[in-house]
Amino acid sequence: MTHPISAIVPFVDFAWQHEPIQTQLEQAIQAVVQRGDYVLGQDLAEFEQQFAHASGTSYGIGVACGTDALALGLQACGIGEGDEVILPANTFVATLIGVLRAGATPVLVDCDPQTALIDLSAAERAITPKTRAMIPVHLYGQMVSPTQLLALSETYNLLIFEDAAQAHLAEREGYKAGSIGTAAGFSFYPSKNLGAFGDGGIVVTSEEIIAQTVRSLRNYGATRKYFHTDYGTNSRLDTLQAAVLKTKLPHLPKWNADRYRVAQSYDRLLEPLAEYGIFPLENHCGAGHVYHLYVVRVTELCPVDRLALQTGLMEMGIQTGIHYPIPCHLQPAFRHLGYRVGDFPYAEALCEEILSLPMYPGLAEEQIHRVVFAIQTLIKASAGLGYPQAIDAA
Ligand SMILES: *Cc1c(COP(=O)(O)O)cnc(C)c1O
């Protein structure tokens, strides 16, 4: 199926994913409507099993969103009051919210400036006798090294709980995202690599007892109907959303592969712009990177500052994003944690430099060229070098 290439390059576009399977999606939704098993229905159980299996684990428990997957998953792992949990400062705030909702004490650490992933030496230095767990965030679709995580976990007897909200089916060193540690949380927010038609999330684990506890926690803490053994909540993945996700899951490897194709084109076309201070984040994970986002650093060497670049691109019809502009430790809501400016220099510097370029499966080569050409044009205009005749790398 071909799509008209518009002058606008949107940040995300679902058409290429959804149009070829539109009939299947409608039939899946219709079937749930007719069966009427809207809560904890058949498609939920089937999707949970399929997603857990695809992620290299034994059990999946669908919940209302990724934030709940982290909060309830940590709680089910026995993480709570008095336990310190290490996580990166440069993640989406939901990681931090999950730790706080489990009742544990978050301990933030800095990141590696080349990959934006948690700095595991900084994590090691942050370990105290109270440290119980570590949350590696597979940020932008790149996994934190499983072998390094497992080595740390073994040495210090730490539980690993992966935040895999941006890394569905990512792989590194023979491990699938979600299968490294005791348990993991995923999000199915619409724009994630696997997205629902609304909110959704899942906890995966290979430990039966943890699976049972999350099942109870998401369902008012009931281990059987009207018998409440845990202080739970109401957080279930709707059967309708599970039916949509189950229809989309078989296509995910192909969609992730297409994201990788887009990233490789960007890498190749952006290489000449290193001279002008534009550096894509490094991929240390090879073909297992699932590129939820494609992020470049607009460094001080660049003659255009990031805001001017982003504004210029917008005027040329190219949508970009910043993921995320303020690190967790400097968010007003978390001032009580006692962190201040300067605590995590790499995370803070990255917030000023990062720019997420359009990235989605189906992004055409022509559009990728247009994005890079626009960046090149803005840089050369600003550097007083005149406008380029044509894109060098095209
Ligand atoms: C999206 C996301 C979450 C939260 O998921 P929701 O479904 O939006 O609650 C958590 N962590 C990371 C890294 C995310 O990107």
GROMACS .gro file of C-alpha atoms and ligand atoms in nm:
model
  409
    1MET     CA    1   0.000   0.000   0.000
    2THR     CA    2   0.138   0.339  -0.089
    3HIS     CA    3   0.062   0.663   0.085
    4PRO     CA    4   0.079   1.011  -0.056
    5ILE     CA    5   0.383   1.186   0.089
    6SER     CA    6   0.264   1.517   0.226
    7ALA     CA    7   0.485   1.821   0.272
    8ILE     CA    8   0.442   1.783   0.647
    9VAL     CA    9   0.659   1.527   0.820
   10PRO     CA   10   0.462   1.440   1.131
   11PHE     CA   11   0.628   1.318   1.449
   12VAL     CA   12   0.423   0.998   1.445
   13ASP     CA   13   0.173   0.855   1.198
   14PHE     CA   14  -0.022   0.534   1.255
   15ALA     CA   15  -0.168   0.496   0.904
   16TRP     CA   16   0.101   0.263   0.769
   17GLN     CA   17   0.050   0.031   1.067
   18HIS     CA   18  -0.327   0.039   1.094
   19GLU     CA   19  -0.459   0.058   0.739
   20PRO     CA   20  -0.347  -0.289   0.625
   21ILE     CA   21  -0.507  -0.450   0.934
   22GLN     CA   22  -0.810  -0.226   0.970
   23THR     CA   23  -1.060  -0.503   0.893
   24GLN     CA   24  -0.893  -0.737   1.142
   25LEU     CA   25  -0.897  -0.466   1.408
   26GLU     CA   26  -1.266  -0.396   1.350
   27GLN     CA   27  -1.351  -0.767   1.361
   28ALA     CA   28  -1.156  -0.813   1.685
   29ILE     CA   29  -1.341  -0.523   1.846
   30GLN     CA   30  -1.677  -0.648   1.713
   31ALA     CA   31  -1.616  -0.992   1.859
   32VAL     CA   32  -1.564  -0.847   2.207
   33VAL     CA   33  -1.871  -0.627   2.175
   34GLN     CA   34  -2.077  -0.934   2.080
   35ARG     CA   35  -1.932  -1.162   2.349
   36GLY     CA   36  -1.970  -0.895   2.614
   37ASP     CA   37  -1.672  -1.008   2.824
   38TYR     CA   38  -1.552  -0.650   2.864
   39VAL     CA   39  -1.358  -0.700   3.189
   40LEU     CA   40  -1.105  -0.984   3.234
   41GLY     CA   41  -1.229  -1.147   2.913
   42GLN     CA   42  -1.097  -1.410   2.674
   43ASP     CA   43  -0.882  -1.179   2.457
   44LEU     CA   44  -0.710  -1.044   2.767
   45ALA     CA   45  -0.602  -1.391   2.881
   46GLU     CA   46  -0.484  -1.480   2.530
   47PHE     CA   47  -0.296  -1.155   2.479
   48GLU     CA   48  -0.128  -1.180   2.820
   49GLN     CA   49   0.000  -1.526   2.733
   50GLN     CA   50   0.119  -1.424   2.386
   51PHE     CA   51   0.293  -1.106   2.500
   52ALA     CA   52   0.466  -1.279   2.793
   53HIS     CA   53   0.588  -1.551   2.557
   54ALA     CA   54   0.709  -1.298   2.296
   55SER     CA   55   0.903  -1.120   2.573
   56GLY     CA   56   1.077  -1.437   2.689
   57THR     CA   57   0.874  -1.475   3.010
   58SER     CA   58   0.606  -1.709   3.145
   59TYR     CA   59   0.331  -1.482   3.277
   60GLY     CA   60   0.172  -1.157   3.167
   61ILE     CA   61  -0.077  -0.957   3.372
   62GLY     CA   62  -0.255  -0.677   3.187
   63VAL     CA   63  -0.309  -0.356   3.381
   64ALA     CA   64  -0.458  -0.013   3.313
   65CYS     CA   65  -0.134   0.163   3.211
   66GLY     CA   66   0.245   0.144   3.224
   67THR     CA   67   0.260   0.349   3.544
   68ASP     CA   68   0.041   0.090   3.719
   69ALA     CA   69   0.256  -0.189   3.574
   70LEU     CA   70   0.555  -0.037   3.756
   71ALA     CA   71   0.373   0.045   4.082
   72LEU     CA   72   0.185  -0.286   4.113
   73GLY     CA   73   0.477  -0.489   3.978
   74LEU     CA   74   0.719  -0.345   4.235
   75GLN     CA   75   0.462  -0.397   4.509
   76ALA     CA   76   0.418  -0.761   4.404
   77CYS     CA   77   0.796  -0.806   4.422
   78GLY     CA   78   0.778  -0.705   4.786
   79ILE     CA   79   0.935  -0.364   4.731
   80GLY     CA   80   0.795  -0.099   4.965
   81GLU     CA   81   0.853   0.116   5.268
   82GLY     CA   82   1.216   0.147   5.373
   83ASP     CA   83   1.351  -0.002   5.050
   84GLU     CA   84   1.578   0.204   4.830
   85VAL     CA   85   1.526   0.165   4.456
   86ILE     CA   86   1.784   0.294   4.208
   87LEU     CA   87   1.662   0.451   3.883
   88PRO     CA   88   1.794   0.700   3.626
   89ALA     CA   89   1.724   1.074   3.663
   90ASN     CA   90   1.657   1.109   3.289
   91THR     CA   91   1.349   0.897   3.246
   92PHE     CA   92   0.983   0.973   3.197
   93VAL     CA   93   0.843   1.071   3.540
   94ALA     CA   94   0.622   0.761   3.546
   95THR     CA   95   0.923   0.549   3.647
   96LEU     CA   96   0.968   0.766   3.956
   97ILE     CA   97   0.594   0.775   4.023
   98GLY     CA   98   0.586   0.394   4.014
   99VAL     CA   99   0.856   0.372   4.282
  100LEU     CA  100   0.685   0.630   4.503
  101ARG     CA  101   0.347   0.460   4.464
  102ALA     CA  102   0.499   0.132   4.576
  103GLY     CA  103   0.600   0.319   4.892
  104ALA     CA  104   0.973   0.278   4.834
  105THR     CA  105   1.252   0.537   4.845
  106PRO     CA  106   1.378   0.641   4.500
  107VAL     CA  107   1.752   0.692   4.456
  108LEU     CA  108   1.827   0.869   4.129
  109VAL     CA  109   2.152   0.834   3.937
  110ASP     CA  110   2.309   0.994   3.632
  111CYS     CA  111   2.328   0.857   3.278
  112ASP     CA  112   2.585   0.783   3.012
  113PRO     CA  113   2.598   1.092   2.786
  114GLN     CA  114   2.651   0.891   2.465
  115THR     CA  115   2.355   0.654   2.502
  116ALA     CA  116   2.139   0.836   2.762
  117LEU     CA  117   2.104   0.501   2.943
  118ILE     CA  118   2.157   0.469   3.318
  119ASP     CA  119   2.526   0.485   3.415
  120LEU     CA  120   2.580   0.151   3.587
  121SER     CA  121   2.897   0.266   3.767
  122ALA     CA  122   2.697   0.555   3.913
  123ALA     CA  123   2.430   0.302   4.007
  124GLU     CA  124   2.690   0.086   4.181
  125ARG     CA  125   2.818   0.383   4.380
  126ALA     CA  126   2.462   0.462   4.492
  127ILE     CA  127   2.411   0.119   4.652
  128THR     CA  128   2.362   0.123   5.032
  129PRO     CA  129   2.262  -0.151   5.277
  130LYS     CA  130   1.900  -0.044   5.216
  131THR     CA  131   1.911  -0.085   4.837
  132ARG     CA  132   1.669  -0.358   4.736
  133ALA     CA  133   1.611  -0.301   4.367
  134MET     CA  134   1.726  -0.134   4.050
  135ILE     CA  135   1.507  -0.015   3.764
  136PRO     CA  136   1.694  -0.006   3.434
  137VAL     CA  137   1.492   0.200   3.186
  138HIS     CA  138   1.541   0.076   2.830
  139LEU     CA  139   1.519   0.435   2.713
  140TYR     CA  140   1.418   0.517   2.355
  141GLY     CA  141   1.411   0.143   2.277
  142GLN     CA  142   1.772   0.058   2.363
  143MET     CA  143   1.826  -0.199   2.636
  144VAL     CA  144   2.062  -0.149   2.927
  145SER     CA  145   2.324  -0.429   2.913
  146PRO     CA  146   2.167  -0.746   3.061
  147THR     CA  147   2.504  -0.905   3.148
  148GLN     CA  148   2.617  -0.595   3.338
  149LEU     CA  149   2.282  -0.571   3.515
  150LEU     CA  150   2.289  -0.935   3.617
  151ALA     CA  151   2.647  -0.903   3.743
  152LEU     CA  152   2.548  -0.607   3.964
  153SER     CA  153   2.237  -0.785   4.079
  154GLU     CA  154   2.437  -1.090   4.183
  155THR     CA  155   2.716  -0.901   4.357
  156TYR     CA  156   2.483  -0.684   4.565
  157ASN     CA  157   2.178  -0.911   4.584
  158LEU     CA  158   1.955  -0.659   4.409
  159LEU     CA  159   1.624  -0.723   4.241
  160ILE     CA  160   1.601  -0.601   3.882
  161PHE     CA  161   1.269  -0.459   3.766
  162GLU     CA  162   1.286  -0.338   3.406
  163ASP     CA  163   1.098  -0.034   3.283
  164ALA     CA  164   1.046  -0.165   2.929
  165ALA     CA  165   0.773   0.086   2.839
  166GLN     CA  166   0.974   0.197   2.534
  167ALA     CA  167   1.129  -0.136   2.439
  168HIS     CA  168   0.871  -0.397   2.331
  169LEU     CA  169   1.059  -0.695   2.181
  170ALA     CA  170   1.398  -0.524   2.206
  171GLU     CA  171   1.694  -0.762   2.239
  172ARG     CA  172   2.048  -0.741   2.368
  173GLU     CA  173   2.309  -1.007   2.445
  174GLY     CA  174   2.051  -1.279   2.384
  175TYR     CA  175   1.794  -1.134   2.627
  176LYS     CA  176   1.453  -0.994   2.539
  177ALA     CA  177   1.338  -0.674   2.710
  178GLY     CA  178   1.136  -0.779   3.013
  179SER     CA  179   1.316  -1.110   3.067
  180ILE     CA  180   1.635  -0.995   3.243
  181GLY     CA  181   1.514  -0.944   3.595
  182THR     CA  182   1.247  -1.059   3.838
  183ALA     CA  183   0.971  -0.872   3.657
  184ALA     CA  184   0.915  -0.585   3.413
  185GLY     CA  185   0.655  -0.327   3.322
  186PHE     CA  186   0.544  -0.226   2.971
  187SER     CA  187   0.310   0.049   2.852
  188PHE     CA  188   0.067   0.029   2.560
  189TYR     CA  189   0.007   0.404   2.539
  190PRO     CA  190  -0.096   0.464   2.174
  191SER     CA  191   0.240   0.597   2.054
  192LYS     CA  192   0.452   0.320   2.212
  193ASN     CA  193   0.599   0.058   1.976
  194LEU     CA  194   0.297  -0.157   2.059
  195GLY     CA  195   0.008   0.079   2.128
  196ALA     CA  196  -0.355   0.030   2.225
  197PHE     CA  197  -0.646   0.254   2.123
  198GLY     CA  198  -0.618   0.417   2.464
  199ASP     CA  199  -0.422   0.341   2.779
  200GLY     CA  200  -0.287   0.001   2.876
  201GLY     CA  201   0.007  -0.176   3.035
  202ILE     CA  202   0.137  -0.517   3.139
  203VAL     CA  203   0.362  -0.676   3.399
  204VAL     CA  204   0.563  -0.976   3.280
  205THR     CA  205   0.748  -1.223   3.501
  206SER     CA  206   0.852  -1.585   3.508
  207GLU     CA  207   0.778  -1.620   3.880
  208GLU     CA  208   0.432  -1.761   3.941
  209ILE     CA  209   0.392  -1.611   4.288
  210ILE     CA  210   0.460  -1.259   4.157
  211ALA     CA  211   0.216  -1.311   3.870
  212GLN     CA  212  -0.052  -1.422   4.117
  213THR     CA  213   0.009  -1.120   4.338
  214VAL     CA  214  -0.019  -0.872   4.047
  215ARG     CA  215  -0.339  -1.052   3.935
  216SER     CA  216  -0.480  -0.995   4.280
  217LEU     CA  217  -0.353  -0.636   4.316
  218ARG     CA  218  -0.508  -0.523   3.986
  219ASN     CA  219  -0.843  -0.672   4.092
  220TYR     CA  220  -0.907  -0.509   4.433
  221GLY     CA  221  -0.661  -0.743   4.603
  222ALA     CA  222  -0.895  -1.039   4.563
  223THR     CA  223  -0.745  -1.385   4.530
  224ARG     CA  224  -1.096  -1.516   4.469
  225LYS     CA  225  -1.421  -1.330   4.429
  226TYR     CA  226  -1.509  -1.115   4.732
  227PHE     CA  227  -1.212  -1.246   4.931
  228HIS     CA  228  -0.947  -0.977   4.967
  229THR     CA  229  -0.602  -1.078   5.081
  230ASP     CA  230  -0.405  -0.781   4.941
  231TYR     CA  231  -0.451  -0.405   4.960
  232GLY     CA  232  -0.521  -0.383   4.589
  233THR     CA  233  -0.678  -0.146   4.342
  234ASN     CA  234  -0.880  -0.154   4.021
  235SER     CA  235  -0.632  -0.158   3.732
  236ARG     CA  236  -0.717  -0.400   3.453
  237LEU     CA  237  -0.638  -0.392   3.084
  238ASP     CA  238  -0.975  -0.375   2.905
  239THR     CA  239  -1.065  -0.678   2.694
  240LEU     CA  240  -1.128  -0.438   2.403
  241GLN     CA  241  -0.773  -0.303   2.429
  242ALA     CA  242  -0.635  -0.656   2.462
  243ALA     CA  243  -0.821  -0.754   2.143
  244VAL     CA  244  -0.658  -0.461   1.959
  245LEU     CA  245  -0.315  -0.544   2.100
  246LYS     CA  246  -0.352  -0.914   2.017
  247THR     CA  247  -0.432  -0.820   1.656
  248LYS     CA  248  -0.128  -0.591   1.637
  249LEU     CA  249   0.128  -0.810   1.818
  250PRO     CA  250   0.210  -1.043   1.522
  251HIS     CA  251   0.305  -0.734   1.317
  252LEU     CA  252   0.533  -0.584   1.581
  253PRO     CA  253   0.860  -0.750   1.469
  254LYS     CA  254   0.807  -0.610   1.118
  255TRP     CA  255   0.723  -0.263   1.256
  256ASN     CA  256   1.029  -0.264   1.482
  257ALA     CA  257   1.245  -0.370   1.187
  258ASP     CA  258   1.111  -0.075   0.990
  259ARG     CA  259   1.197   0.162   1.275
  260TYR     CA  260   1.550   0.021   1.258
  261ARG     CA  261   1.561   0.090   0.884
  262VAL     CA  262   1.459   0.452   0.949
  263ALA     CA  263   1.726   0.487   1.221
  264GLN     CA  264   1.996   0.352   0.993
  265SER     CA  265   1.903   0.602   0.722
  266TYR     CA  266   1.913   0.886   0.973
  267ASP     CA  267   2.251   0.763   1.105
  268ARG     CA  268   2.397   0.758   0.756
  269LEU     CA  269   2.254   1.092   0.642
  270LEU     CA  270   2.339   1.274   0.966
  271GLU     CA  271   2.701   1.161   0.973
  272PRO     CA  272   2.831   1.468   0.782
  273LEU     CA  273   2.656   1.692   1.038
  274ALA     CA  274   2.883   1.573   1.321
  275GLU     CA  275   3.111   1.850   1.197
  276TYR     CA  276   2.834   2.094   1.297
  277GLY     CA  277   2.777   1.945   1.641
  278ILE     CA  278   2.480   1.718   1.567
  279PHE     CA  279   2.530   1.373   1.721
  280PRO     CA  280   2.273   1.094   1.723
  281LEU     CA  281   2.268   0.902   2.051
  282GLU     CA  282   2.488   0.595   2.019
  283ASN     CA  283   2.344   0.249   1.967
  284HIS     CA  284   2.538  -0.007   2.174
  285CYS     CA  285   2.275  -0.270   2.124
  286GLY     CA  286   2.294  -0.341   1.749
  287ALA     CA  287   1.989  -0.463   1.562
  288GLY     CA  288   1.803  -0.531   1.890
  289HIS     CA  289   1.743  -0.156   1.940
  290VAL     CA  290   1.373  -0.095   1.868
  291TYR     CA  291   1.398   0.284   1.831
  292HIS     CA  292   1.087   0.398   2.012
  293LEU     CA  293   1.244   0.738   1.950
  294TYR     CA  294   1.529   0.863   1.734
  295VAL     CA  295   1.715   1.120   1.939
  296VAL     CA  296   1.999   1.349   1.837
  297ARG     CA  297   2.209   1.580   2.054
  298VAL     CA  298   2.227   1.940   1.937
  299THR     CA  299   2.553   2.028   2.110
  300GLU     CA  300   2.725   2.361   2.174
  301LEU     CA  301   2.930   2.305   1.858
  302CYS     CA  302   2.614   2.350   1.654
  303PRO     CA  303   2.575   2.704   1.510
  304VAL     CA  304   2.197   2.684   1.562
  305ASP     CA  305   2.072   2.635   1.915
  306ARG     CA  306   1.818   2.365   1.979
  307LEU     CA  307   1.519   2.596   2.016
  308ALA     CA  308   1.599   2.775   1.689
  309LEU     CA  309   1.651   2.442   1.517
  310GLN     CA  310   1.323   2.303   1.647
  311THR     CA  311   1.134   2.621   1.554
  312GLY     CA  312   1.297   2.632   1.209
  313LEU     CA  313   1.204   2.270   1.147
  314MET     CA  314   0.845   2.335   1.257
  315GLU     CA  315   0.825   2.622   1.006
  316MET     CA  316   0.945   2.382   0.739
  317GLY     CA  317   0.668   2.136   0.833
  318ILE     CA  318   0.882   1.896   1.035
  319GLN     CA  319   0.753   1.798   1.376
  320THR     CA  320   1.000   1.713   1.650
  321GLY     CA  321   0.986   1.651   2.025
  322ILE     CA  322   1.200   1.668   2.339
  323HIS     CA  323   1.201   1.357   2.556
  324TYR     CA  324   1.229   1.494   2.818
  325PRO     CA  325   1.296   1.864   2.877
  326ILE     CA  326   1.326   1.850   3.260
  327PRO     CA  327   1.494   1.563   3.447
  328CYS     CA  328   1.292   1.394   3.722
  329HIS     CA  329   1.499   1.539   4.007
  330LEU     CA  330   1.424   1.899   3.901
  331GLN     CA  331   1.047   1.857   3.864
  332PRO     CA  332   0.858   2.076   4.111
  333ALA     CA  333   0.645   1.782   4.229
  334PHE     CA  334   0.950   1.595   4.355
  335ARG     CA  335   1.128   1.882   4.530
  336HIS     CA  336   1.076   1.702   4.861
  337LEU     CA  337   1.326   1.438   4.750
  338GLY     CA  338   1.594   1.698   4.814
  339TYR     CA  339   1.782   1.698   4.485
  340ARG     CA  340   1.920   2.016   4.329
  341VAL     CA  341   2.065   2.153   4.007
  342GLY     CA  342   2.407   2.001   3.943
  343ASP     CA  343   2.333   1.665   4.107
  344PHE     CA  344   2.323   1.479   3.773
  345PRO     CA  345   2.528   1.682   3.524
  346TYR     CA  346   2.496   1.446   3.228
  347ALA     CA  347   2.119   1.408   3.265
  348GLU     CA  348   2.086   1.786   3.298
  349ALA     CA  349   2.308   1.856   2.996
  350LEU     CA  350   2.118   1.604   2.783
  351CYS     CA  351   1.788   1.774   2.863
  352GLU     CA  352   1.928   2.088   2.700
  353GLU     CA  353   2.065   1.906   2.394
  354ILE     CA  354   1.823   1.633   2.293
  355LEU     CA  355   1.585   1.652   2.000
  356SER     CA  356   1.363   1.364   1.887
  357LEU     CA  357   1.319   1.347   1.510
  358PRO     CA  358   1.012   1.200   1.334
  359MET     CA  359   1.021   0.822   1.388
  360TYR     CA  360   0.759   0.564   1.305
  361PRO     CA  361   0.732   0.251   1.093
  362GLY     CA  362   0.652   0.353   0.738
  363LEU     CA  363   0.843   0.683   0.747
  364ALA     CA  364   0.951   0.712   0.383
  365GLU     CA  365   1.314   0.754   0.276
  366GLU     CA  366   1.210   1.072   0.099
  367GLN     CA  367   1.075   1.212   0.426
  368ILE     CA  368   1.393   1.114   0.612
  369HIS     CA  369   1.595   1.299   0.349
  370ARG     CA  370   1.370   1.599   0.387
  371VAL     CA  371   1.425   1.607   0.764
  372VAL     CA  372   1.803   1.587   0.733
  373PHE     CA  373   1.812   1.837   0.448
  374ALA     CA  374   1.609   2.081   0.658
  375ILE     CA  375   1.851   2.046   0.951
  376GLN     CA  376   2.143   2.099   0.714
  377THR     CA  377   1.977   2.405   0.560
  378LEU     CA  378   1.914   2.567   0.899
  379ILE     CA  379   2.270   2.499   1.014
  380LYS     CA  380   2.433   2.631   0.700
  381ALA     CA  381   2.211   2.941   0.691
  382SER     CA  382   2.294   3.014   1.052
  383ALA     CA  383   2.665   2.951   1.006
  384GLY     CA  384   2.665   3.198   0.717
  385LEU     CA  385   2.765   2.925   0.479
  386GLY     CA  386   2.484   2.988   0.236
  387TYR     CA  387   2.219   2.734   0.150
  388PRO     CA  388   2.335   2.394   0.034
  389GLN     CA  389   2.261   2.316  -0.331
  390ALA     CA  390   2.137   1.967  -0.255
  391ILE     CA  391   2.174   1.725   0.023
  392ASP     CA  392   2.528   1.589   0.006
  393ALA     CA  393   2.439   1.246   0.127
  394ALA     CA  394   2.122   1.202  -0.077
  395LIG     C1  395   0.523   0.560   2.871
  395LIG     C2  396   0.618   0.533   2.981
  395LIG     C3  397   0.576   0.495   3.110
  395LIG     C4  398   0.434   0.503   3.156
  395LIG     O1  399   0.340   0.438   3.083
  395LIG     P1  400   0.188   0.489   3.082
  395LIG     O2  401   0.118   0.381   3.010
  395LIG     O3  402   0.185   0.620   3.012
  395LIG     O4  403   0.144   0.500   3.226
  395LIG     C5  404   0.673   0.459   3.202
  395LIG     N1  405   0.802   0.463   3.173
  395LIG     C6  406   0.847   0.501   3.052
  395LIG     C7  407   0.994   0.502   3.027
  395LIG     C8  408   0.756   0.540   2.954
  395LIG     O5  409   0.802   0.580   2.835
   0.00000   0.00000   0.00000
